[in-house]
PDB file of C-alpha atoms in Angstrom:
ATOM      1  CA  UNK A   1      84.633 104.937 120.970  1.00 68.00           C
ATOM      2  CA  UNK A   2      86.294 104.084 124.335  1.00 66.00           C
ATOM      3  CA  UNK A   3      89.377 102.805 124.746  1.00 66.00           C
ATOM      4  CA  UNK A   4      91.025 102.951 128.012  1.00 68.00           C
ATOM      5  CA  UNK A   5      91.432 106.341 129.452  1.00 79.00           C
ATOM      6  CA  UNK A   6      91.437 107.358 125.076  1.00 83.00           C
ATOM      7  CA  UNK A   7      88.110 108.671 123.959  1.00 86.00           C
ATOM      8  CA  UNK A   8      86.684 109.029 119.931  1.00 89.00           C
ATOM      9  CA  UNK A   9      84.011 110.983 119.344  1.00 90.00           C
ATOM     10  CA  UNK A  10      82.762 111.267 115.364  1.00 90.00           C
ATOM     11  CA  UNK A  11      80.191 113.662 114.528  1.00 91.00           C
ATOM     12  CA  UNK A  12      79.457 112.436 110.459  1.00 90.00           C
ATOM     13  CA  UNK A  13      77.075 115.376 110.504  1.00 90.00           C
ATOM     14  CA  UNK A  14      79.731 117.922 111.185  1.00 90.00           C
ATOM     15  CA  UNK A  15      82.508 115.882 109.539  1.00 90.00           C
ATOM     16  CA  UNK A  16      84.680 116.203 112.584  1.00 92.00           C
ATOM     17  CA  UNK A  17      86.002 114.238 115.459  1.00 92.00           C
ATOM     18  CA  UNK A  18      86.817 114.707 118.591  1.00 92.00           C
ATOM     19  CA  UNK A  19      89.908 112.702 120.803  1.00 91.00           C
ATOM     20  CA  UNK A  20      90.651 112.977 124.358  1.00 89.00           C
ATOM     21  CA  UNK A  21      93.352 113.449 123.699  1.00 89.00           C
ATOM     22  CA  UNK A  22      94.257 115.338 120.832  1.00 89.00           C
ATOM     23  CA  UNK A  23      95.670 113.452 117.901  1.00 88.00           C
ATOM     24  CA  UNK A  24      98.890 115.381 118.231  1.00 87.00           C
ATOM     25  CA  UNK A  25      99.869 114.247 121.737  1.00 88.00           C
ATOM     26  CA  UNK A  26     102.248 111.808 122.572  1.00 88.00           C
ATOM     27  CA  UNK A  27     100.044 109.829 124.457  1.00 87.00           C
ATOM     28  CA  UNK A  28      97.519 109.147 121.648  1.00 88.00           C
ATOM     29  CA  UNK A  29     101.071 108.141 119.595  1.00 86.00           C
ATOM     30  CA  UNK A  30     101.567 105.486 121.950  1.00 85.00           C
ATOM     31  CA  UNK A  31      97.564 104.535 121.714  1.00 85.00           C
ATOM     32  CA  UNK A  32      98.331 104.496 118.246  1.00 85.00           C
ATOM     33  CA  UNK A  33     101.331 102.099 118.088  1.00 82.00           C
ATOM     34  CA  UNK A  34      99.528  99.210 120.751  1.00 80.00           C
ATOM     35  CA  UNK A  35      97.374  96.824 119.468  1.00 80.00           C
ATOM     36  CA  UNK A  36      94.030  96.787 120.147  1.00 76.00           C
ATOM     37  CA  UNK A  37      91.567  94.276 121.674  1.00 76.00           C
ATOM     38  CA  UNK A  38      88.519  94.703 120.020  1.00 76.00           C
ATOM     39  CA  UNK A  39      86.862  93.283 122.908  1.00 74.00           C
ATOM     40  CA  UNK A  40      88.267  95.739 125.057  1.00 76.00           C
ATOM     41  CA  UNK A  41      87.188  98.876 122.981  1.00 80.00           C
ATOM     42  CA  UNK A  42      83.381 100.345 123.831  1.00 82.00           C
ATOM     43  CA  UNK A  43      81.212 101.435 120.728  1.00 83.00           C
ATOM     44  CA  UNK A  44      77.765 103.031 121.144  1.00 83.00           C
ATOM     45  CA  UNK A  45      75.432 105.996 119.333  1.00 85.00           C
ATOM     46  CA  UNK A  46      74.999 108.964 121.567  1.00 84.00           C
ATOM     47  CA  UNK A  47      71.523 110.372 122.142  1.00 86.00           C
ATOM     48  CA  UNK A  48      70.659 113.966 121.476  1.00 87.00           C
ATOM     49  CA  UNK A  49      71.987 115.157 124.979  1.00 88.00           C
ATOM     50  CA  UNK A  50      75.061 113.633 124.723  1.00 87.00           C
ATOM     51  CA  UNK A  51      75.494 114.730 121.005  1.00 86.00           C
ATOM     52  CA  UNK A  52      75.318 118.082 122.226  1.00 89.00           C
ATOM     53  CA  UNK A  53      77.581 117.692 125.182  1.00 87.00           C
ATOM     54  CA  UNK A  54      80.035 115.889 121.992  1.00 88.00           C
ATOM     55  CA  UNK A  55      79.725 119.385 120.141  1.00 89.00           C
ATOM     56  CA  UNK A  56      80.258 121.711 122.820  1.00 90.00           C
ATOM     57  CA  UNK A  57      83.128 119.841 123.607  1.00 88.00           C
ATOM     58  CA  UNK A  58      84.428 120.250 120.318  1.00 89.00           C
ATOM     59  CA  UNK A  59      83.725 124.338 120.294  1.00 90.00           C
ATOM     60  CA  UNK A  60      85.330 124.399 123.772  1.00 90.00           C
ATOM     61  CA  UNK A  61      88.553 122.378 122.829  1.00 89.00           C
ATOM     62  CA  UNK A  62      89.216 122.669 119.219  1.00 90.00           C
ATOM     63  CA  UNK A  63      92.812 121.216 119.576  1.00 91.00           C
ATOM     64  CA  UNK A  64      91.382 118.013 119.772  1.00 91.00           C
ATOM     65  CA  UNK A  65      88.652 118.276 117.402  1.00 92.00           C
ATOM     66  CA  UNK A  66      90.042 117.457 113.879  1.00 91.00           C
ATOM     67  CA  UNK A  67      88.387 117.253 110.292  1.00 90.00           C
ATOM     68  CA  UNK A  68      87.714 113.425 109.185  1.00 90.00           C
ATOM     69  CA  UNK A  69      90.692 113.656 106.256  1.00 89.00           C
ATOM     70  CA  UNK A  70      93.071 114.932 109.292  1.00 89.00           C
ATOM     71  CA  UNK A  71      92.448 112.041 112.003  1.00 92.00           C
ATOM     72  CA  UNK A  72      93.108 109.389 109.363  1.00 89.00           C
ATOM     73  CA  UNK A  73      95.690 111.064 108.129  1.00 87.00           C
ATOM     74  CA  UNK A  74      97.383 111.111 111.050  1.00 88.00           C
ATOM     75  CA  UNK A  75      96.128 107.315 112.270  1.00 89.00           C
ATOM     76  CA  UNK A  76      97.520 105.856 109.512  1.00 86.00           C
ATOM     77  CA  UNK A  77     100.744 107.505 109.625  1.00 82.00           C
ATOM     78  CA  UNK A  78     101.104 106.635 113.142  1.00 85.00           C
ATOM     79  CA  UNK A  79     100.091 102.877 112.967  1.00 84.00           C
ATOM     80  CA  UNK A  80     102.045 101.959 110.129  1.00 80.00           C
ATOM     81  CA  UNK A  81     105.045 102.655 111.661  1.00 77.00           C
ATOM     82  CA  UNK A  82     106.733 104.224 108.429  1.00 75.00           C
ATOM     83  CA  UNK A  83     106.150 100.500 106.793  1.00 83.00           C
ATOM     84  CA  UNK A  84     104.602  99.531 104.174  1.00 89.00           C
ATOM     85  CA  UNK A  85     100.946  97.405 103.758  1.00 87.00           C
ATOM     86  CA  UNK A  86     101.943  93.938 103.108  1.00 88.00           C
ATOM     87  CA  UNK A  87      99.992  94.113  99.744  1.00 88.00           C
ATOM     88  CA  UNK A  88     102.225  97.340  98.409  1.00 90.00           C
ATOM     89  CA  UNK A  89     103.585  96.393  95.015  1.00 89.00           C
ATOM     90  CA  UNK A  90     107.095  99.119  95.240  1.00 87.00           C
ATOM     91  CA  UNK A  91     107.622  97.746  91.550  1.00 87.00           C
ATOM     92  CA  UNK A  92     104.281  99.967  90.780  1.00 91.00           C
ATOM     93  CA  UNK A  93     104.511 103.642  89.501  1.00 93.00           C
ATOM     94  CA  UNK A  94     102.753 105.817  92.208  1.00 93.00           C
ATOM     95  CA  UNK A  95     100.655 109.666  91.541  1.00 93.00           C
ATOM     96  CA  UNK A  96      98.305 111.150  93.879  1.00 93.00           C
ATOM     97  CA  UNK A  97      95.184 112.541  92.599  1.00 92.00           C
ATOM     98  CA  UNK A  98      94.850 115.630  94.008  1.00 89.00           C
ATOM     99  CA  UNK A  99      97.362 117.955  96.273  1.00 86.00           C
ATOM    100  CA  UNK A 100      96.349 117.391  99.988  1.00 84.00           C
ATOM    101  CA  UNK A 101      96.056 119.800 102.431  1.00 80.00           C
ATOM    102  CA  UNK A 102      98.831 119.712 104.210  1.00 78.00           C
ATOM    103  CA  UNK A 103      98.132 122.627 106.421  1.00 72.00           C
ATOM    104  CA  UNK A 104      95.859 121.184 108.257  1.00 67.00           C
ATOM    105  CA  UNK A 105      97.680 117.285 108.593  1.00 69.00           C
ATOM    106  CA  UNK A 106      99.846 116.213 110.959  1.00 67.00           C
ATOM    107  CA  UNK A 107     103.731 117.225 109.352  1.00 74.00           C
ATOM    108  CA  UNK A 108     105.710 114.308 107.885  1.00 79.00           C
ATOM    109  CA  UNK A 109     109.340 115.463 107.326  1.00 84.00           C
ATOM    110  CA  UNK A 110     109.420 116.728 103.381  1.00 91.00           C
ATOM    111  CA  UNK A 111     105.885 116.145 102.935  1.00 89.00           C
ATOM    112  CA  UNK A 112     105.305 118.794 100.448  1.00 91.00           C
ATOM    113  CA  UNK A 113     108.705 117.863  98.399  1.00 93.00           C
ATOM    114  CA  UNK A 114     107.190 114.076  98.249  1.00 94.00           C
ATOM    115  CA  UNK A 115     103.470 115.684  97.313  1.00 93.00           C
ATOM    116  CA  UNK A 116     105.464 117.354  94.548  1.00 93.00           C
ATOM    117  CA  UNK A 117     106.622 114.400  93.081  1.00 94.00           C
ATOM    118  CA  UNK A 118     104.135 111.933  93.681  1.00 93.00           C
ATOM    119  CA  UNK A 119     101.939 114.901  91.737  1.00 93.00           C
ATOM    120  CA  UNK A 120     104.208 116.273  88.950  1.00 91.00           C
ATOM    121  CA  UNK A 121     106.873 113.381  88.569  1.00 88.00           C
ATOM    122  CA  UNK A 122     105.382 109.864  89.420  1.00 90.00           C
ATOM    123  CA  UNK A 123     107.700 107.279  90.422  1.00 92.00           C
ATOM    124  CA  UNK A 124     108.317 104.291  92.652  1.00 94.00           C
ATOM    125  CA  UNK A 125     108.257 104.480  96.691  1.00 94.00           C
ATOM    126  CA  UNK A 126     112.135 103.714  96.744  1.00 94.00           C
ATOM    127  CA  UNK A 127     112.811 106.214  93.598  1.00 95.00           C
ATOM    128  CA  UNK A 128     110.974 108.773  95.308  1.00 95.00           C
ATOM    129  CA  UNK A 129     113.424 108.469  98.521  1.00 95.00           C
ATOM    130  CA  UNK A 130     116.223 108.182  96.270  1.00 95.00           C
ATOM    131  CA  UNK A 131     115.667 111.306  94.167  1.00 95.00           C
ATOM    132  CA  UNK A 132     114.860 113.156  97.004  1.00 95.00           C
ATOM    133  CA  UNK A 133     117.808 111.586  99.344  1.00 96.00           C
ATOM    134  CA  UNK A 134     115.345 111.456 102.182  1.00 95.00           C
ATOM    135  CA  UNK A 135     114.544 108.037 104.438  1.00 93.00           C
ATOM    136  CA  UNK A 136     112.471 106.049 102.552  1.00 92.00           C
ATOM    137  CA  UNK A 137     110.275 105.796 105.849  1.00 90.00           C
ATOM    138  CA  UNK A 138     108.697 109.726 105.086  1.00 90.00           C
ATOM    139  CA  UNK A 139     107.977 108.322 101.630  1.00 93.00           C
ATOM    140  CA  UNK A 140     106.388 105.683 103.434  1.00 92.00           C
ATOM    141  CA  UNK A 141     104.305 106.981 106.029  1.00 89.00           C
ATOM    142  CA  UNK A 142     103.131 109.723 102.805  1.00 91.00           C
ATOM    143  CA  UNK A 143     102.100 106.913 100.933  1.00 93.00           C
ATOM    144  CA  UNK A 144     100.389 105.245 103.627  1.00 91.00           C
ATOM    145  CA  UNK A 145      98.526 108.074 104.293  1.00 89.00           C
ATOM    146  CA  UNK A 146      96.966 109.305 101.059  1.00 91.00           C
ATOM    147  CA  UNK A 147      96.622 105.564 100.324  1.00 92.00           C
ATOM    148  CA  UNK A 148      93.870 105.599 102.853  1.00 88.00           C
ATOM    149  CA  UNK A 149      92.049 108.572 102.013  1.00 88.00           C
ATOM    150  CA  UNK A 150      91.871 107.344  98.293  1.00 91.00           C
ATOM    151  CA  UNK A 151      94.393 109.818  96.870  1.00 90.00           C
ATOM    152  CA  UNK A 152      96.620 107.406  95.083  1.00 92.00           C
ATOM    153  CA  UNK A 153      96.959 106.538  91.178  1.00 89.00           C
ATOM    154  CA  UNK A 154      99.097 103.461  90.754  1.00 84.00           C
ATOM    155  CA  UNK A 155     100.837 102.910  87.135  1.00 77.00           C
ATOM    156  CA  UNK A 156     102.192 100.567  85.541  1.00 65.00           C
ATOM    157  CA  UNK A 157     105.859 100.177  85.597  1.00 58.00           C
ATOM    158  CA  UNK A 158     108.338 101.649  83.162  1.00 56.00           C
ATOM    159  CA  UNK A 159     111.540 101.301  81.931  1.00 50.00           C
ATOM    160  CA  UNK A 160     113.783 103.891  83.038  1.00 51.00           C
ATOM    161  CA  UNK A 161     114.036 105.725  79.682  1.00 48.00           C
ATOM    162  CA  UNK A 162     110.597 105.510  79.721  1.00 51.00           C
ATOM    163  CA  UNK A 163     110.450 107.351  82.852  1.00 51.00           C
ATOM    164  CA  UNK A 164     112.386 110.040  81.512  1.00 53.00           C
ATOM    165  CA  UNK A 165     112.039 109.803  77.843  1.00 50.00           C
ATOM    166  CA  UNK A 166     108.596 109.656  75.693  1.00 47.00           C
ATOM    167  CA  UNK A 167     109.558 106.575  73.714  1.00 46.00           C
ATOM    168  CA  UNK A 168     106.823 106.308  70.209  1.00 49.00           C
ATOM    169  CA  UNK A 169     107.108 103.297  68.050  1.00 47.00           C
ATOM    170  CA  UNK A 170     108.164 103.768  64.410  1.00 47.00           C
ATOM    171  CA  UNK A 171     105.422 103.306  61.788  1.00 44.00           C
TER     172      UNK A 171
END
């Protein structure tokens, strides 16, 4: 993908991608927080050459070579602007799946303390913030981010002594 003076290479083979430049720049921020013209962005399949050039490239600069779960990590983070997708529910209990790997993701302030919730004491986006006492914008940009790589549970709401309490019916 070509888009201005920013280049994308994915390799699904590898399960890697290259950017020019690196997802962790500031200028690839700013790519990230323009719109894009879809007219204005070049797609096309490299041949076998260039698919070698692609890998070399990503040997010789592996600061801008990141794992697939990494780049959209840190896309969606950056694009969503700490906000929320319009269809969010915030009523609606949130868990993630599994822990991510946050060593190798772009840092979101108190993104293991929110992992630790989201994983071992589900809640709300706006509880979450609260019972941290952290922006509700790192909750955000968390939740945006494992909501795109398909790491999110959401559960129905609860009462707030059922939050806290196990609550059985008398027989």
């Amino acid at each position: 993908v070509q888009y201005y003076d920013i280049s994308i290479t994915i390799d699904p083979i590898l399960g890697l991608i290259y950017s020019n430049p690196s997802i962790k720049s500031d200028s690839f921020s700013l790519f990230c927080f323009k719109p894009l013209k879809h007219a204005e962005i070049k797609k096309q399949a490299l041949g076998s050459e260039e698919v070698k050039l692609a890998r070399a490239k990503m040997r010789v600069e592996p600061e801008n070579t990141s794992s697939f779960e990494a780049f959209i990590w840190t896309v969606s983070m950056l694009t969503s602007k700490g906000r929320l997708p319009q269809t969010t529910d915030i009523k609606k209990i949130v868990s993630i799946k599994h822990w991510p790997d946050l060593t190798r993701m772009e840092q979101i302030p108190h993104a293991i303390r929110i992992a630790a919730v989201f994983y071992k004491h589900p809640g709300t986006l706006i509880e979450v913030a609260k019972w941290l006492k952290i922006p509700q914008s790192y909750v955000f940009a968390f939740y945006n981010a494992v909501l795109v790589l398909e790491m999110v549970e959401h559960k129905v709401a609860q009462t707030e002594a059922q939050h806290y309490f196990r609550i059985e019916e008398a027989e």
